Coordinates of C-alpha atoms in Angstrom, one line a residue:
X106 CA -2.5 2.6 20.6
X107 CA -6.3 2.6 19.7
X108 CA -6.2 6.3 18.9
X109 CA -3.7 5.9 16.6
X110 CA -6.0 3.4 14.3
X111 CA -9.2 5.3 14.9
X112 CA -8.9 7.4 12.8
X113 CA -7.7 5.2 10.1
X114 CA -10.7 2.8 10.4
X115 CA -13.4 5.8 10.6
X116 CA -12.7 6.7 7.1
X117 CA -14.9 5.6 4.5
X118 CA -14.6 2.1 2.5
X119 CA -11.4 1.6 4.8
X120 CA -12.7 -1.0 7.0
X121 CA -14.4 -2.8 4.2
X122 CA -11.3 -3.0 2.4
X123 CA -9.3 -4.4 5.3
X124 CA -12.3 -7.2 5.6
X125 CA -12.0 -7.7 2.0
X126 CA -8.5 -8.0 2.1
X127 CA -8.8 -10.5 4.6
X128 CA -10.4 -13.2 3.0
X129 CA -9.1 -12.5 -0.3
X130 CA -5.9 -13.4 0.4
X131 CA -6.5 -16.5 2.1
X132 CA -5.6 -18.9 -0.7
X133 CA -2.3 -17.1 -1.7
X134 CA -1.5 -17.2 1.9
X135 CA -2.1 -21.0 2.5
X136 CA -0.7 -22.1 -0.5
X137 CA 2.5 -22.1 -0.5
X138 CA 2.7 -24.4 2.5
X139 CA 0.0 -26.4 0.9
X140 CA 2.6 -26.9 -2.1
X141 CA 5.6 -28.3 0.0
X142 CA 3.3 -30.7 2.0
X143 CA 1.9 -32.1 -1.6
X144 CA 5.6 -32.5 -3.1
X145 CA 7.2 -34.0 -0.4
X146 CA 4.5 -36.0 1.1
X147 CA 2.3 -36.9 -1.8
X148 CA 4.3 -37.3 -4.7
X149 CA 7.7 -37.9 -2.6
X150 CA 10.1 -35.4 -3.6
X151 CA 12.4 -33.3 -2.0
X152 CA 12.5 -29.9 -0.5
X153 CA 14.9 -28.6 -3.3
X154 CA 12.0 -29.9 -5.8
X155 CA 9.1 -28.4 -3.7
X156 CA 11.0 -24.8 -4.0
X157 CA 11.3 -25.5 -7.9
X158 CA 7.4 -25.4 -8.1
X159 CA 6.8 -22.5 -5.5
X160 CA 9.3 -21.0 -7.7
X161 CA 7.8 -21.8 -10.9
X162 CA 4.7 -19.9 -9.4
X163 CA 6.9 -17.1 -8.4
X164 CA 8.0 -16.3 -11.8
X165 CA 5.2 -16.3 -13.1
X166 CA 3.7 -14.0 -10.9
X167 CA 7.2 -11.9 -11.3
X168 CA 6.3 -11.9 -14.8
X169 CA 3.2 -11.4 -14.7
X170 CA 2.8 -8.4 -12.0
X171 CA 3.7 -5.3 -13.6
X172 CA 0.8 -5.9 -16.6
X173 CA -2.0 -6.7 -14.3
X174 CA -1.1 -3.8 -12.6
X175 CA -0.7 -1.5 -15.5
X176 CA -4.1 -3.0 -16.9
X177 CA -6.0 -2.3 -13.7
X178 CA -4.5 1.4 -14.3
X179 CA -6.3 1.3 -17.8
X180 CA -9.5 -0.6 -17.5
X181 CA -10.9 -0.8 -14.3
X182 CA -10.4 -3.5 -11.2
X183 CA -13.2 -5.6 -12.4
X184 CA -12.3 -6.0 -15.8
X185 CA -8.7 -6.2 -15.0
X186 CA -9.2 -9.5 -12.5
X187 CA -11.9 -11.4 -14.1
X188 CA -9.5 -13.4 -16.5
X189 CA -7.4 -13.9 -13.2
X190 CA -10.6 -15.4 -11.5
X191 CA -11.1 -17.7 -14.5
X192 CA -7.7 -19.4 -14.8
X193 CA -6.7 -19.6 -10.9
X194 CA -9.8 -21.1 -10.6
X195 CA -9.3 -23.8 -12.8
X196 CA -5.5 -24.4 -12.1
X197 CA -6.2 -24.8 -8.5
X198 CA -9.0 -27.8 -9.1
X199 CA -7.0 -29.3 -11.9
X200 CA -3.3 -29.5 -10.0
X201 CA -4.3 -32.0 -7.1
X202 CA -4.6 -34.7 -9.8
X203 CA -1.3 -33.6 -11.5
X204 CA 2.2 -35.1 -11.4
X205 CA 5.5 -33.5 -10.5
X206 CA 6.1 -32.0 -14.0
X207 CA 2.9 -31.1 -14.6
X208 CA 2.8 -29.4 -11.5
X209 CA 5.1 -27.1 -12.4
X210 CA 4.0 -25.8 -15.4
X211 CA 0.3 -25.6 -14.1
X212 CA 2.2 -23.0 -10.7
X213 CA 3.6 -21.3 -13.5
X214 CA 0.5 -20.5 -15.2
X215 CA -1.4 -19.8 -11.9
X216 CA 1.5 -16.8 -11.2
X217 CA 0.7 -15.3 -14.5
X218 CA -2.9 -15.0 -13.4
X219 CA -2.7 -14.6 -10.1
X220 CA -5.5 -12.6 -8.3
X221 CA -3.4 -8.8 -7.7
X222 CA -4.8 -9.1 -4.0
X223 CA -1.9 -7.5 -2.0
X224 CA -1.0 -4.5 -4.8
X225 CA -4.9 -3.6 -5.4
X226 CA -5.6 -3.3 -1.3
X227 CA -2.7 -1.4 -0.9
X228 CA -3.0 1.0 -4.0
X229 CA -6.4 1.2 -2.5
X230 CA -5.3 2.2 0.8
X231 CA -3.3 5.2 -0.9
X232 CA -6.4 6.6 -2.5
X233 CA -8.3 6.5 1.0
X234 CA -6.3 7.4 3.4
X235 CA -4.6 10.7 3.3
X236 CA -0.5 11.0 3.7
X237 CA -0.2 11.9 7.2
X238 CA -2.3 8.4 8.4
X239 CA -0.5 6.0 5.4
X240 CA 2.4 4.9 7.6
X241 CA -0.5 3.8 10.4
X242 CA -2.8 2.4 7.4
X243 CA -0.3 0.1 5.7
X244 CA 1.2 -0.8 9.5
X245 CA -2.7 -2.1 10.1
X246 CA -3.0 -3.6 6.7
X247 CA 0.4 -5.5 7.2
X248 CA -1.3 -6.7 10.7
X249 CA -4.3 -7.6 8.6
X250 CA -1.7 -9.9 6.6
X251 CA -0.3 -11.1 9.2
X252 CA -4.0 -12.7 10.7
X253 CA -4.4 -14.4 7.6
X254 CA -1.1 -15.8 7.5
X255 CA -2.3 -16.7 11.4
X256 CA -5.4 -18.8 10.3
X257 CA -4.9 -20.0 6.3
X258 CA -1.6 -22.0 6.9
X259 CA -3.5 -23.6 9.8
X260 CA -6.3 -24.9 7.6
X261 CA -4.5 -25.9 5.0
X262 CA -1.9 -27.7 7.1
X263 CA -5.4 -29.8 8.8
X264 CA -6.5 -30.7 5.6
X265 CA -3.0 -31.5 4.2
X266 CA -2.2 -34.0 7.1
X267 CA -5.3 -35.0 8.4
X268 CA -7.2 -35.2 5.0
X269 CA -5.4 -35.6 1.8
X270 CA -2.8 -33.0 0.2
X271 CA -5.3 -33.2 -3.1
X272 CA -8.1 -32.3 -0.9
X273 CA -6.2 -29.1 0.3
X274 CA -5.4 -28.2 -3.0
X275 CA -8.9 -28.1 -3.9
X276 CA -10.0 -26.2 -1.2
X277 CA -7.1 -23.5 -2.1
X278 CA -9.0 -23.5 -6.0
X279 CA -12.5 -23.3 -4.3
X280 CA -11.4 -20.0 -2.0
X281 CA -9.7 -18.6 -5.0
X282 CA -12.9 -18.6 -6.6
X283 CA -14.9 -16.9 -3.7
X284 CA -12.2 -14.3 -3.1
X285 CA -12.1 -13.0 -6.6
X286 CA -15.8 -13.2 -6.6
X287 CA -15.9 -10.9 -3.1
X288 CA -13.0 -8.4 -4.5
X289 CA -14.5 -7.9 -7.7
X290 CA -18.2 -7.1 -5.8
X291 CA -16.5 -4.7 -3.6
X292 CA -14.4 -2.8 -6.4
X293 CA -12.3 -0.5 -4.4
X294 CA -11.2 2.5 -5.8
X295 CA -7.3 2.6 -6.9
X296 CA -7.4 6.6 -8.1
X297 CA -8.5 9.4 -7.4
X298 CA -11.3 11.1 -8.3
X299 CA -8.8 13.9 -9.2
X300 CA -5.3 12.1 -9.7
X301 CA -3.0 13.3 -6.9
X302 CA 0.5 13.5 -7.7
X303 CA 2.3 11.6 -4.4
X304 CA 4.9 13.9 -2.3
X305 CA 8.1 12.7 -3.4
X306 CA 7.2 11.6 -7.3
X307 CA 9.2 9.3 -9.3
X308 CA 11.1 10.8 -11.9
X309 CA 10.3 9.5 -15.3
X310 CA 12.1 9.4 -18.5
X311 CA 11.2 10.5 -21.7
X312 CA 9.7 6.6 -22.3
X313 CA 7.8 6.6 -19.7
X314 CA 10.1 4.4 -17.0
X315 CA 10.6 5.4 -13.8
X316 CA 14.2 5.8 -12.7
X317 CA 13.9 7.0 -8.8
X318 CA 16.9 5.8 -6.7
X319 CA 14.6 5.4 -3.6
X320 CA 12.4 3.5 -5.6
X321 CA 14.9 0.8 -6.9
X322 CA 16.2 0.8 -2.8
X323 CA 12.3 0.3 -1.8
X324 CA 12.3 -2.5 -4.2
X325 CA 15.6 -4.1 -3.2
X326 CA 14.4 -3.8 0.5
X327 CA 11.1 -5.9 -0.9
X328 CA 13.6 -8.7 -2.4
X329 CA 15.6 -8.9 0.5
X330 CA 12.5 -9.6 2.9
X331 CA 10.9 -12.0 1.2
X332 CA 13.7 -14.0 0.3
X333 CA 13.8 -13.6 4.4
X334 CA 10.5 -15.0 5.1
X335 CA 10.3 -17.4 2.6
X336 CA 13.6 -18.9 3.4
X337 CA 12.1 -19.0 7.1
X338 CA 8.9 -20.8 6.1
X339 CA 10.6 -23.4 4.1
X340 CA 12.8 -24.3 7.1
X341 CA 10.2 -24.2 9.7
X342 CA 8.7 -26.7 8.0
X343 CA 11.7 -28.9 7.0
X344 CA 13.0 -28.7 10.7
X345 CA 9.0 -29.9 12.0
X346 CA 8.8 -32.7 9.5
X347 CA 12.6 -33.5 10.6
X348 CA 12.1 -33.7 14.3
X349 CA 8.0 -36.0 13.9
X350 CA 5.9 -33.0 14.4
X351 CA 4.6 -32.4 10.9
X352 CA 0.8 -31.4 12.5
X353 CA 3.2 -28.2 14.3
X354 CA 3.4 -26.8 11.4
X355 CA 0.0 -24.6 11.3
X356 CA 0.7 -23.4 14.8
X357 CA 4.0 -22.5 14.5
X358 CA 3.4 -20.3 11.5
X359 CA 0.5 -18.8 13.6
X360 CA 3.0 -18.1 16.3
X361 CA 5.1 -16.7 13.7
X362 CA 2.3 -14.5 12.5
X363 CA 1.5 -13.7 15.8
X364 CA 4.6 -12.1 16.7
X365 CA 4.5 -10.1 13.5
X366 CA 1.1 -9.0 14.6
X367 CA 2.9 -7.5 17.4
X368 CA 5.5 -6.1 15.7
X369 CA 2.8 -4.2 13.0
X370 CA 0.5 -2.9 15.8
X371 CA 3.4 -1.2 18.0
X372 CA 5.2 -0.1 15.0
X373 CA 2.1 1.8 12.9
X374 CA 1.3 3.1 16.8
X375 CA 5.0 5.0 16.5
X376 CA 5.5 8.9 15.7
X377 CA 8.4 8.3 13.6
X378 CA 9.2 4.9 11.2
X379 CA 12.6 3.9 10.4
X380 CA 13.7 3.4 6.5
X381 CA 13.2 0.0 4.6
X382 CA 16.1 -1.4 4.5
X383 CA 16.9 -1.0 8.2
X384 CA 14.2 -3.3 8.7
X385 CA 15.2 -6.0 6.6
X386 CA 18.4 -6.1 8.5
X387 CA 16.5 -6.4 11.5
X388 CA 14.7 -8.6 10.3
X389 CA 17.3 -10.9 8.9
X390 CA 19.1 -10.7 12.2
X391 CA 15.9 -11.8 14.4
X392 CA 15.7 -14.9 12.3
X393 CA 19.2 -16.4 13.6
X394 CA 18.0 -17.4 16.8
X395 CA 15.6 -19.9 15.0
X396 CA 19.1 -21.6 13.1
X397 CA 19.9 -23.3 16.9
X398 CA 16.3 -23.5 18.8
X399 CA 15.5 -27.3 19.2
X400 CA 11.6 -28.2 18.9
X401 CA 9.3 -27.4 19.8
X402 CA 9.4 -25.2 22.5
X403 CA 12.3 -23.3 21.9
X404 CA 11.4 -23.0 18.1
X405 CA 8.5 -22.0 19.4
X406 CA 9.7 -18.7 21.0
X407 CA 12.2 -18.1 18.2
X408 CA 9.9 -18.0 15.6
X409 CA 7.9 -15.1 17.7
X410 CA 11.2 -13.4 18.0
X411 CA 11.8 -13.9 14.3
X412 CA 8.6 -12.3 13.2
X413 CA 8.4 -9.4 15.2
X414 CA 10.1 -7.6 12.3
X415 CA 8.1 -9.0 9.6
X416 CA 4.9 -5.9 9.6
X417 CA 7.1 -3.5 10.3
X418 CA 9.1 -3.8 7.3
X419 CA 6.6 -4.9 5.1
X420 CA 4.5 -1.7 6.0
X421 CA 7.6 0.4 5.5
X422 CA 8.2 -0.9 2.2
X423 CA 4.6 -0.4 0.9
X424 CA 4.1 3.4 2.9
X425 CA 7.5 4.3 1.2
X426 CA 6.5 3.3 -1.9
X427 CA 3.0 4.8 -2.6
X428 CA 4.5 8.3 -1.8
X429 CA 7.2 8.4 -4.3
X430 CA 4.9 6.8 -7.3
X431 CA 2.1 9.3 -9.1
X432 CA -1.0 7.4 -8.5
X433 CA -1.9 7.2 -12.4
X434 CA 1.0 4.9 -12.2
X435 CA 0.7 3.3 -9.0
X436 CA -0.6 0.3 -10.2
X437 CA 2.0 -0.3 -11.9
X438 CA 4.8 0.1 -9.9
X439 CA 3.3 -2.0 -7.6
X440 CA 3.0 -4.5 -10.2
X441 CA 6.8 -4.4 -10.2
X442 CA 6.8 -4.4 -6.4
X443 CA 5.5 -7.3 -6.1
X444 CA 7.5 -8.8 -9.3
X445 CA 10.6 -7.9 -6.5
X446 CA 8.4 -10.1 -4.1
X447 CA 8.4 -13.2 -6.4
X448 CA 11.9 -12.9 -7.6
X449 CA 12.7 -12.8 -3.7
X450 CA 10.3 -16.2 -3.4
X451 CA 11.7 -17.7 -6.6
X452 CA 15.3 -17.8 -5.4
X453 CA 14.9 -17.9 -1.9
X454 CA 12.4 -21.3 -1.9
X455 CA 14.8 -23.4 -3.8
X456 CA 18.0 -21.9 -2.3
X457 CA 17.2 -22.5 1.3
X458 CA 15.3 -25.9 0.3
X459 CA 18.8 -26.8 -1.6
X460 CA 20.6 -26.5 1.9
X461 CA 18.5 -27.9 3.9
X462 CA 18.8 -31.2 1.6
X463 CA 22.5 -31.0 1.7
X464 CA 22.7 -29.8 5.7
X465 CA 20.1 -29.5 8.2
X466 CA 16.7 -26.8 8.4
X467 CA 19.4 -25.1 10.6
X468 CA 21.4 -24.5 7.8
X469 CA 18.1 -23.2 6.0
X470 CA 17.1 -20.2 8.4
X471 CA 20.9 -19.4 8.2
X472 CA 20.6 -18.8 4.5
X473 CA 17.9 -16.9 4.5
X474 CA 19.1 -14.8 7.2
X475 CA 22.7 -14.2 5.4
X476 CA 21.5 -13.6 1.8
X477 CA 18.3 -11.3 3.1
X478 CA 20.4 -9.2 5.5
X479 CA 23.4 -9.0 3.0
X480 CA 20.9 -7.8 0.2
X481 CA 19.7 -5.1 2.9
X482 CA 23.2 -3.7 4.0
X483 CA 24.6 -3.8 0.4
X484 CA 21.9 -1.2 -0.5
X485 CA 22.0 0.9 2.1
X486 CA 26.0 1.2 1.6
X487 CA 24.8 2.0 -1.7
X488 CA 22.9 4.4 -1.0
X489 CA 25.0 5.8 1.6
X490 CA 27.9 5.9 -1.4
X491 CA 25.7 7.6 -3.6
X492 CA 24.5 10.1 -0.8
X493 CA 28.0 10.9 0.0
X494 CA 28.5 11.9 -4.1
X495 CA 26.0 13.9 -4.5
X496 CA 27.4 16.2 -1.4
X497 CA 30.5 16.1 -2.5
X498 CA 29.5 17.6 -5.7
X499 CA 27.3 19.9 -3.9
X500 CA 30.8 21.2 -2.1
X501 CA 32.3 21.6 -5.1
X502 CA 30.1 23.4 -7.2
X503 CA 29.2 25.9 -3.7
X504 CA 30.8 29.4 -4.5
X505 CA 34.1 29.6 -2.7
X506 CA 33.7 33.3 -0.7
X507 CA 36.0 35.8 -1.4
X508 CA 39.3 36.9 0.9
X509 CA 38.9 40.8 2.1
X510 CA 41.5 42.4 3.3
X511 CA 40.9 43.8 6.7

């Protein structure tokens, strides 16, 4: 397995950029369970209500995605995230003293601006790392994710229960500070010297707007997995606060991460990947076992099951998507990859929180594992249906050969 990510690593910038990546994602990836904790602890409101803000900062970031990404096309990484620094920063120090309301409108603004962590490493990664090694690059970078996810939840969730929720909070605004500080000193590169045009480009239309069929099934697939995971997180934590074991919480999502980990490192070490959206049904169906797995022990080992799919289908979805995109519009179109992302958050947080409230946490890994995998199985029949077209048109317009005689 080492000799497959060798060769990755021993290319230059590539492990700096995987470091780099690392800590700069630290506050996205601990605040979202940061978030829930201050709603339902702190200001005493319920899991339905703590979605409505993590969706709030969902939109935002849905909305806000696809410009960043076109500006960092335009004007450089630097000058692209330093208004992103500015306002996270002060969002993140300001909404510990906020109320409900407030709250929401202050997550709102914080997605606009959010930090374009996750799209700049990856559109960095496709500039670095040649074709052949992408699928093992992104599998790696997905693992890299994963360790944060492993060790950011788990201080937040200390500070949040053994602290204050408001002291958390400021800690995410004080990281969010240092990491776009550390990302805009390193300034990976996210094109080409000479632009590269990517194996399988993305037809555009006379505007300008890409209208690929893979793509919009790559983007589906990224929808349908988030809503997965986020779905998951929201219940993990609804079915450890329900059972007394709200301190759980960071370890459990580390055991989650843990298992994803897993998942990445044997999946990037493969000679063949498997398409997107196969992996989002996988990775819906793993999550079931978690719907009937009392705590903690049980959960526990469902959770590891339930996130041995997560890398894997996140790395498919990003190596898929960087080779049918033109790099002088990559950062773009993962602007609007990760707009897919949010809109998956934004209705998946509030959806699964809604039936938890009205049902049990059960009832919340359910729902994310029925709406996820459905999303996932209704494109690829749709892309199956449209497959199926396209030969059958082929057949008819093949020449019909002629009858001889003998």
């Amino acid at each position: 397995m080492l000799s497959t990510y060798r060769p990755v690593l021993r290319l230059p910038g590539v492990a700096r950029l995987y470091l780099v990546g690392f800590v700069a994602r630290m506050p996205a990836s601990m605040v979202g369970v940061v978030l829930t904790l201050h709603v339902v602890a702190t200001l005493d409101r319920g899991y339905a209500q703590a979605g409505v803000v993590a969706a709030a900062a969902t939109t935002g970031a849905a909305i806000g995605a696809p410009w960043r990404g076109r500006l960092v096309d335009r004007v450089g990484l630097r000058r692209a995230i330093l208004p992103s620094v500015v306002v996270e920063s002060a969002v993140w120090l300001t909404a510990p003293h906020l109320g409900y309301e407030a709250l929401i409108v202050a997550s709102l603004v914080a997605g606009l601006f959010l930090v374009p962590v996750f799209s700049v490493t990856r559109q960095s990664l496709s500039v670095l790392v040649p074709f052949e090694l992408q699928r093992s690059a992104f599998a790696l970078d997905s693992v890299c994710v994963e360790l944060t996810f492993m060790l950011a939840p788990v201080l937040g969730v200390v500070l949040a229960t053994q602290v204050s929720t408001t002291a958390a909070l400021t800690v995410v605004g004080c990281i969010t500070v240092a990491a776009g500080v550390l990302l805009m000193w390193a300034n990976p590169p996210t094109r080409s010297a000479v632009p590269t045009q990517a194996d399988a480009p993305a037809a555009e239309s006379a505007s300008g707007r890409i209208v690929s069929l893979p793509l919009l099934v790559v983007l589906l697939a990224n929808l349908a997995a988030t809503f997965v995971l986020v779905g998951t997180d929201v219940a993990l934590v609804a079915a450890l606060n329900e059972a007394g074991r709200p301190g759980d919480v960071g370890w459990m999502v580390a055991l989650w991460a843990g298992g994803s980990v897993i998942g990445g490192l044997v999946y990037g070490a493969r000679k063949r990947g498997l398409p997107p959206l196969v992996l989002v049904a996988i990775l819906a169906l793993a999550t079931v076992p978690a719907a009937f797995a009392p705590p903690p022990v049980w959960l526990a080992l469902a959770v590891v099951l339930a996130g041995l799919p997560c890398a894997p289908a996140l790395s498919a979805i990003n190596s898929t998507l960087v080779s049918l995109v033109d790099e002088r519009r990559r950062g773009e179109v993962m602007g609007w990859s990760g707009t897919m992302s949010t809109v998956g958050t934004a209705l998946g947080a509030p959806a699964c929180g809604f039936v938890i409230d009205r049902s049990s946490p059960g009832a919340g890994f359910l729902a994310a594992s029925v709406v996820g995998g459905g999303v996932a199985l209704v494109g690829l029949a749709a892309l199956r249906l449209t497959r199926g077209r396209r030969a059958a048109r082929a057949a008819e317009r093949a020449p019909v050969p002629e009858l001889v005689d003998a």
